[in-house]
Amino acid sequence: MASQKGISGFVLAGGKSSRMGQDKALMRLGGKLLVQRAAEILRPFVREVTLLAPAGRYRNLGLSMVADKWPDQGPLAAVCTGLLSSSAEWSIFLACDLPLVSRQFIRLLVQRVRATRSDAVVPRTEDGWQPLSAAYHSRCRTAFARAIQEDGRSIIRLFDEVRVEVITHDEMVSAGLREGELVNMNTPEDWARIAELSKGGR
């Protein structure tokens, strides 16, 4: 059973933000940079929060950082970098471009981590798998690293090789999580929609 001391937290901020036209991590919602907001949401539930991003990009934010071991190779490489850098049994990964994610969601994720015998705990909403707001056991390191070396598969394609426990949309609703909890943003249009949703959030 994982305790807080047995869980590391990682904020994913290595994307290029090409469709947004500006660095998503440095956009603000409610007066806070999205990358800092993600770190604050994780912090109460993990022993440490580390930013996964290109070396030097966010050095002025005061966050512990680890540079991608496989730069520009996508989310799988970033998650694998985090797993390899952590001595914790479990690691929670949270993308910085999920502006509506809440501490209530992280609390639900941690509850499942503490009870599961699986290798990963991953939400699956009506939009599909959400592998960048999920928890992975250190047992995933071997399969993830092998996939990067072989063919750079997506995280989702690796779910056939590791034991995954699903947090369903219905479970999230039952836990009182709001609409759009795990909606990510890639374009200015997404940002406008999320800003509107956030007005009714908590």
GROMACS .gro file of N, CA, C and O in nm, residues 33 35-36 39 43 49-51 57-65:
model
   68
   33LEU      N    1   0.001   3.081  -1.295
   33LEU     CA    2   0.054   3.010  -1.411
   33LEU      C    3   0.004   2.866  -1.406
   33LEU      O    4   0.001   2.804  -1.300
   35VAL      N    5   0.144   2.595  -1.496
   35VAL     CA    6   0.244   2.500  -1.447
   35VAL      C    7   0.253   2.506  -1.294
   35VAL      O    8   0.268   2.402  -1.227
   36GLN      N    9   0.241   2.624  -1.237
   36GLN     CA   10   0.244   2.637  -1.091
   36GLN      C   11   0.116   2.583  -1.029
   36GLN      O   12   0.119   2.522  -0.922
   39ALA      N   13   0.144   2.210  -1.002
   39ALA     CA   14   0.233   2.172  -0.893
   39ALA      C   15   0.164   2.186  -0.758
   39ALA      O   16   0.178   2.100  -0.669
   43ARG      N   17   0.099   1.884  -0.475
   43ARG     CA   18   0.189   1.889  -0.360
   43ARG      C   19   0.135   1.825  -0.231
   43ARG      O   20   0.210   1.755  -0.162
   49VAL      N   21   0.738   1.730  -0.571
   49VAL     CA   22   0.686   1.761  -0.705
   49VAL      C   23   0.804   1.801  -0.793
   49VAL      O   24   0.884   1.887  -0.755
   50THR      N   25   0.811   1.740  -0.909
   50THR     CA   26   0.919   1.767  -1.004
   50THR      C   27   0.859   1.805  -1.139
   50THR      O   28   0.762   1.745  -1.184
   51LEU      N   29   0.919   1.904  -1.201
   51LEU     CA   30   0.876   1.948  -1.333
   51LEU      C   31   0.955   1.873  -1.439
   51LEU      O   32   1.078   1.869  -1.435
   57ARG      N   33   1.420   2.568  -1.926
   57ARG     CA   34   1.305   2.644  -1.977
   57ARG      C   35   1.232   2.719  -1.866
   57ARG      O   36   1.186   2.831  -1.888
   58TYR      N   37   1.219   2.658  -1.748
   58TYR     CA   38   1.141   2.720  -1.641
   58TYR      C   39   1.225   2.737  -1.515
   58TYR      O   40   1.174   2.723  -1.404
   59ARG      N   41   1.350   2.769  -1.531
   59ARG     CA   42   1.440   2.772  -1.415
   59ARG      C   43   1.402   2.878  -1.313
   59ARG      O   44   1.442   2.870  -1.196
   60ASN      N   45   1.325   2.978  -1.352
   60ASN     CA   46   1.292   3.087  -1.260
   60ASN      C   47   1.167   3.061  -1.176
   60ASN      O   48   1.126   3.147  -1.099
   61LEU      N   49   1.107   2.943  -1.188
   61LEU     CA   50   0.982   2.916  -1.118
   61LEU      C   51   1.003   2.855  -0.979
   61LEU      O   52   0.907   2.839  -0.904
   62GLY      N   53   1.126   2.821  -0.947
   62GLY     CA   54   1.153   2.766  -0.814
   62GLY      C   55   1.108   2.623  -0.796
   62GLY      O   56   1.092   2.578  -0.682
   63LEU      N   57   1.089   2.550  -0.905
   63LEU     CA   58   1.048   2.410  -0.898
   63LEU      C   59   1.164   2.318  -0.929
   63LEU      O   60   1.248   2.348  -1.014
   64SER      N   61   1.168   2.204  -0.861
   64SER     CA   62   1.265   2.101  -0.894
   64SER      C   63   1.237   2.053  -1.036
   64SER      O   64   1.121   2.037  -1.076
   65MET      N   65   1.342   2.031  -1.114
   65MET     CA   66   1.323   1.997  -1.255
   65MET      C   67   1.406   1.876  -1.296
   65MET      O   68   1.515   1.853  -1.244
   0.00000   0.00000   0.00000
